[in-house]
Short mmCIF file of C-alpha atoms in Angstrom, two decimals:
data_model
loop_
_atom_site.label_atom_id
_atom_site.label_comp_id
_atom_site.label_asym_id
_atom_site.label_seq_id
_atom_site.Cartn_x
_atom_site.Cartn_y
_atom_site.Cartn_z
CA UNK A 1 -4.35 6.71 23.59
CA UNK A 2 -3.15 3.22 22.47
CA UNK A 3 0.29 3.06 20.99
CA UNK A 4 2.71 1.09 19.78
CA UNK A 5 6.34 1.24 19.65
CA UNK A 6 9.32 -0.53 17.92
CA UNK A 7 13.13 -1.11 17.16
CA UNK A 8 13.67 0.86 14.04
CA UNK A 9 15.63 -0.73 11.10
CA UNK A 10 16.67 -1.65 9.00
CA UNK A 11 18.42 -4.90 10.65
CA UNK A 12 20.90 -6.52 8.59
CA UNK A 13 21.64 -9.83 9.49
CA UNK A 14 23.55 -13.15 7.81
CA UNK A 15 22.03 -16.40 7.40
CA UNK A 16 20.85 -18.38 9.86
CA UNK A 17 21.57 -15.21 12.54
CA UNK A 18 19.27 -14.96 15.60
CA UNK A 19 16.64 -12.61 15.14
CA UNK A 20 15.06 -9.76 18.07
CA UNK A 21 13.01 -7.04 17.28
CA UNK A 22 11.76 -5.68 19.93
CA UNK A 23 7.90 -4.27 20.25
CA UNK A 24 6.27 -2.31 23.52
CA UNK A 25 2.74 -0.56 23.61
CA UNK A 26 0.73 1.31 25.77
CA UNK A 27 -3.17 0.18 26.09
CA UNK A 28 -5.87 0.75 28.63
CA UNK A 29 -6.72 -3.07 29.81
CA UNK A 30 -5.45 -6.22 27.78
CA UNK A 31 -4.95 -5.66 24.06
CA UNK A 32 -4.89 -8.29 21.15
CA UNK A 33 -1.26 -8.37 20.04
CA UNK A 34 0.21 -9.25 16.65
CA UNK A 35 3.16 -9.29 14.37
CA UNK A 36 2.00 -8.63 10.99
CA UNK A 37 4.71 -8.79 7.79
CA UNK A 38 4.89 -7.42 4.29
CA UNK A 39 7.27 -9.07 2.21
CA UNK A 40 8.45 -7.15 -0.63
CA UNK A 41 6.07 -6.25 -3.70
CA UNK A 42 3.36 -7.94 -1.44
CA UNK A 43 0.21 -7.20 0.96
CA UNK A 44 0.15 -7.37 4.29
CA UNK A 45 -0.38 -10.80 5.89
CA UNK A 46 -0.83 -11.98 9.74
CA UNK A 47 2.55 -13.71 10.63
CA UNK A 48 1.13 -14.38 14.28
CA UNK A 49 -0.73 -13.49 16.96
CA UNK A 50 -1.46 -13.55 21.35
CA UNK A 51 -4.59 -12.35 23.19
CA UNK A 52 -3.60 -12.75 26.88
CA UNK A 53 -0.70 -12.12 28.56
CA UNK A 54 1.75 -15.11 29.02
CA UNK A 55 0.57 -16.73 25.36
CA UNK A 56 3.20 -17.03 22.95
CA UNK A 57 2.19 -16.73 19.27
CA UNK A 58 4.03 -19.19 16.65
CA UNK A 59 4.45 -19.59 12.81
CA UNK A 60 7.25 -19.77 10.67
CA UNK A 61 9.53 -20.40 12.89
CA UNK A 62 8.99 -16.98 14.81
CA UNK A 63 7.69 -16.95 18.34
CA UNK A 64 6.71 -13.62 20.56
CA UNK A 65 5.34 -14.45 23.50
CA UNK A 66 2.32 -11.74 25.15
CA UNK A 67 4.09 -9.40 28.67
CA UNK A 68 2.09 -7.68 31.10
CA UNK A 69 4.90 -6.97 32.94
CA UNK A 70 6.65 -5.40 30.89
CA UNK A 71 3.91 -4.28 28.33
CA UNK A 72 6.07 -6.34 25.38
CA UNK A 73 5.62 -8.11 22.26
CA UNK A 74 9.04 -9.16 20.83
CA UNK A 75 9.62 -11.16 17.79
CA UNK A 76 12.31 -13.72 17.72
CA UNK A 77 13.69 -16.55 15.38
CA UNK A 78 16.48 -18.54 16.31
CA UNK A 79 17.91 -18.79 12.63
CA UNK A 80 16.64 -16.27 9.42
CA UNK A 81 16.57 -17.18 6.31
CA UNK A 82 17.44 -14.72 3.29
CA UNK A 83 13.66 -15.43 2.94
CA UNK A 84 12.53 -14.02 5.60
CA UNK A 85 13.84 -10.45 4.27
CA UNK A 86 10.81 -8.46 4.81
CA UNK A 87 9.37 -5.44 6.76
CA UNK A 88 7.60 -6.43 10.10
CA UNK A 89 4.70 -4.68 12.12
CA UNK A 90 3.82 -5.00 15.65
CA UNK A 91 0.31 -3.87 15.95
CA UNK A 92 -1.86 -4.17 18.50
CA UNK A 93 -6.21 -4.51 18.86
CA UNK A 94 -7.24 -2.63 21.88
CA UNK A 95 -10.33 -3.79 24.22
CA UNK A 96 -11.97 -0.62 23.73
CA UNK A 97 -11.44 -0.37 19.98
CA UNK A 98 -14.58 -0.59 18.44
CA UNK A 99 -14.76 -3.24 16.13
CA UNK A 100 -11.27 -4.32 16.47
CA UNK A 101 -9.34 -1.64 14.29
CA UNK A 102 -5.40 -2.28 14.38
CA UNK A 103 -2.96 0.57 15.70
CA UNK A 104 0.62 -0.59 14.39
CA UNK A 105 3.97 0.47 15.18
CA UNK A 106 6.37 2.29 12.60
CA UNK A 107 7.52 -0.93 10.87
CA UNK A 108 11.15 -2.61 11.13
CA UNK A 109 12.91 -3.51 7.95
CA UNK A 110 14.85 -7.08 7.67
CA UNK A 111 17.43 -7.51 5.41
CA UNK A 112 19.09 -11.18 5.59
CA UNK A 113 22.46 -11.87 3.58
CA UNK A 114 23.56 -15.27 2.23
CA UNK B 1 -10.74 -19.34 -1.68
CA UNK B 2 -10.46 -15.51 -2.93
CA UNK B 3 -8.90 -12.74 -0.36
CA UNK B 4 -9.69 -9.13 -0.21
CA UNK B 5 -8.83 -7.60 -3.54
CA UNK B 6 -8.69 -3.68 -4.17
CA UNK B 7 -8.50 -1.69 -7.30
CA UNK B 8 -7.08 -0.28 -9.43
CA UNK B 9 -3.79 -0.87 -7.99
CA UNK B 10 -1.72 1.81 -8.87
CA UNK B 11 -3.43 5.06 -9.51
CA UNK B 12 -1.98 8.49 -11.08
CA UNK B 13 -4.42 11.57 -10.49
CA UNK B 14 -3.69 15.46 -10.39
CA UNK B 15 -3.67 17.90 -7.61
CA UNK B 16 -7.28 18.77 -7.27
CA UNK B 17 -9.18 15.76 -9.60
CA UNK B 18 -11.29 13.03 -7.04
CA UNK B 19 -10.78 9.83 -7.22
CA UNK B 20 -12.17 6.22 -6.01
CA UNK B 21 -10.63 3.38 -4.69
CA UNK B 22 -12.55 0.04 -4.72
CA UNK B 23 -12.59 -2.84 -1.85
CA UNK B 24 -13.90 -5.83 -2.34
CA UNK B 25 -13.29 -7.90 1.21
CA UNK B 26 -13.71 -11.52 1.67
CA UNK B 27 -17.05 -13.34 1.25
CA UNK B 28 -19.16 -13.47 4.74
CA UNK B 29 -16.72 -11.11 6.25
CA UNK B 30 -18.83 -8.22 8.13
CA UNK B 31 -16.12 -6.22 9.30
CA UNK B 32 -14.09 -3.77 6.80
CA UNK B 33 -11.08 -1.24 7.44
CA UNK B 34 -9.57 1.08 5.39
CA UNK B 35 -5.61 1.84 6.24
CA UNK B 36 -3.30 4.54 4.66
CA UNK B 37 0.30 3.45 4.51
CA UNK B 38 2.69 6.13 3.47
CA UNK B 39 6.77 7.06 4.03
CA UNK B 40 6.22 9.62 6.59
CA UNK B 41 3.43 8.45 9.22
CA UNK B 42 3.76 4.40 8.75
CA UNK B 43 0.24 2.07 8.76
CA UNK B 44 -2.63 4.40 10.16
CA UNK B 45 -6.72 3.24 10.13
CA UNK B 46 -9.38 5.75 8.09
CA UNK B 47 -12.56 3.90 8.98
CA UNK B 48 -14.16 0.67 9.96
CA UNK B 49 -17.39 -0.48 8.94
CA UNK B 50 -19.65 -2.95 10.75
CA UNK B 51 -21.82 -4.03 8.03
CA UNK B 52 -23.15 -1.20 5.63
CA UNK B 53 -22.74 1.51 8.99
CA UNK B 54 -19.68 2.47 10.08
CA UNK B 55 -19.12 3.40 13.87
CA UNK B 56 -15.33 4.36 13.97
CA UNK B 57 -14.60 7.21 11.38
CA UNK B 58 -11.60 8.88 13.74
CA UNK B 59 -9.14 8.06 11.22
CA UNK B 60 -10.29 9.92 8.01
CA UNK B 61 -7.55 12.74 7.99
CA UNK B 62 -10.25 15.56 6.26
CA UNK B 63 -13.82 15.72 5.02
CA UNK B 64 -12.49 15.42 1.56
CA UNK B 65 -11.95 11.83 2.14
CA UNK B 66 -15.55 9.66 2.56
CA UNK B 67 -16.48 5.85 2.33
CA UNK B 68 -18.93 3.85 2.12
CA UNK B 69 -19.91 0.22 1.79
CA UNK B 70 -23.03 -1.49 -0.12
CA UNK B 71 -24.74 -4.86 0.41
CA UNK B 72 -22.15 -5.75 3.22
CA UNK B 73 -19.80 -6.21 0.86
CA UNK B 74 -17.95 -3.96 -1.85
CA UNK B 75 -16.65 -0.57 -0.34
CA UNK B 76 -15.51 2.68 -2.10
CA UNK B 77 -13.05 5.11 -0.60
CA UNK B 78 -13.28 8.32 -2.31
CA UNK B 79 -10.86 11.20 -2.03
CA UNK B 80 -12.02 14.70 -3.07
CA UNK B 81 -10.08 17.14 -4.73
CA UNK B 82 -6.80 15.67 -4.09
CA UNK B 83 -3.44 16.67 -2.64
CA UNK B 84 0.22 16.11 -2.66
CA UNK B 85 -0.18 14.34 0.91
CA UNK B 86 -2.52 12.05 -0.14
CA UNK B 87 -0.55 10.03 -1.87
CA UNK B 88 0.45 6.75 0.03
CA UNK B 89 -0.84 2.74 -0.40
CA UNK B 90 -4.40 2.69 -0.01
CA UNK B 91 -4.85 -0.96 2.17
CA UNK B 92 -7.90 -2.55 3.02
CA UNK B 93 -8.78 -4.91 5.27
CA UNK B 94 -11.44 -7.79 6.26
CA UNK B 95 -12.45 -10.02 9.44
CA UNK B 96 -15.11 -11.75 10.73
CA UNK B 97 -15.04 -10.95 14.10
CA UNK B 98 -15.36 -14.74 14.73
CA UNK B 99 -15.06 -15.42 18.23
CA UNK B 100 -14.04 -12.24 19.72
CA UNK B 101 -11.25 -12.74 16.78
CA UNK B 102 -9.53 -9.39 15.28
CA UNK B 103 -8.06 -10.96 12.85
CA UNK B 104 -7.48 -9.22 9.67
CA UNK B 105 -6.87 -10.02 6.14
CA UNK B 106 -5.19 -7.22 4.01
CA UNK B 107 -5.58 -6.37 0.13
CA UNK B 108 -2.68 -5.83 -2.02
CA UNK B 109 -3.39 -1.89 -1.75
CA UNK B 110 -3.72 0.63 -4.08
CA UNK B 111 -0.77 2.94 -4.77
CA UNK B 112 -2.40 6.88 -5.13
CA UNK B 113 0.13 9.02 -6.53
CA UNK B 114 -1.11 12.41 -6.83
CA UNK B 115 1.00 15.17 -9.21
#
């Protein structure tokens, strides 16, 4: 079945570091792709998103851009921000899914220092 | 205007009482998911409905655990006689399907801690 697989954390990083963390799945056909994050004492929310290979999804400053070739989703920032200490999920919408549901990967912890 | 709100949001329960958990998803939104989020098996999906019927039920770990949704809106998740393991952050979820969008919007949760 559909799966989804990423760096485990937690990542430590100073200010203004550059940021990888690295996402792969496994799905029959094209899949929706996303990066969702949960900053602490908060819900879920969408941080961005890439339905066809080659698109790159953008907010925030973070970009991942959408691999067939190498069946990859990687989220990148060229400089974090203490504020951006959160825990991030790669999930990913398969074509077969009814309805759309999301199947996410285990969830990286970010920790940014001053 | 409002997001998806669930309640209660933190809920205390002993082994073996039932208990609901209450979505309320945004307005005009016909698609609804229930997730379980706990320390041990991450962000996994219970159910999806598509209006008041729901066609994906794979997720729902046991037949103590049962939803439903009313009027296309408001949904209940309801755990029967519960267990150690069910405790975890009850998240819900709604999109419109817009498009050939799966875009989601997530509820704060509901924390279950069963004693």
């Amino acid at each position: 079945g559909d799966s989804v697989t990423q760096m485990e954390g937690p990542v430590t990083l100073s200010e203004e570091a550059f940021l990888t963390i690295n996402c792969t799945y496994t799905a029959t056909g094209y899949p929706s792709l996303f990066w969702y994050v949960q900053y602490p004492g908060e819900g879920l929310q969408l941080l961005l998103k890439a339905t066809k290979a080659d698109d790159k999804g953008s907010n925030k400053g973070f970009e991942a851009t959408y691999r067939k070739e190498t069946t990859s989703f990687h989220l990148e920032k060229g400089s974090v921000q203490v504020s951006d200490s959160a825990v991030y999920f790669c999930a990913l919408s398969g074509i077969y899914n009814q309805g759309g549901k999301l199947i996410f990967g285990q969830g990286t912890e970010l920790s940014v220092k001053p | 205007g409002a997001g998806v709100s669930q309640s209660p949001s933190n809920k205390v329960t002993e082994k073996g009482k039932d208990v609901e958990l209450r979505c309320d998803p945004i307005s005009g939104h016909t698609a609804l998911y229930w997730y379980r989020q706990s320390l041990g098996q991450g962000l996994e999906f219970l159910i999806y409905f598509q209006g008041n019927s729901a066609p994906d039920k794979s997720g729902l770990p046991s037949d103590r655990f049962s939803a439903e949704r009313t009027g296309g809106s408001v949904s209940t998740l309801t755990i029967q006689r519960t267990q150690q393991e069910d405790s975890a952050v009850y998240l819900c979820a709604s999109s419109s399907l817009a498009g050939g969008s799966h875009e989601q919007y997530f509820g704060p949760g509901t924390r279950l801690t069963v004693t």
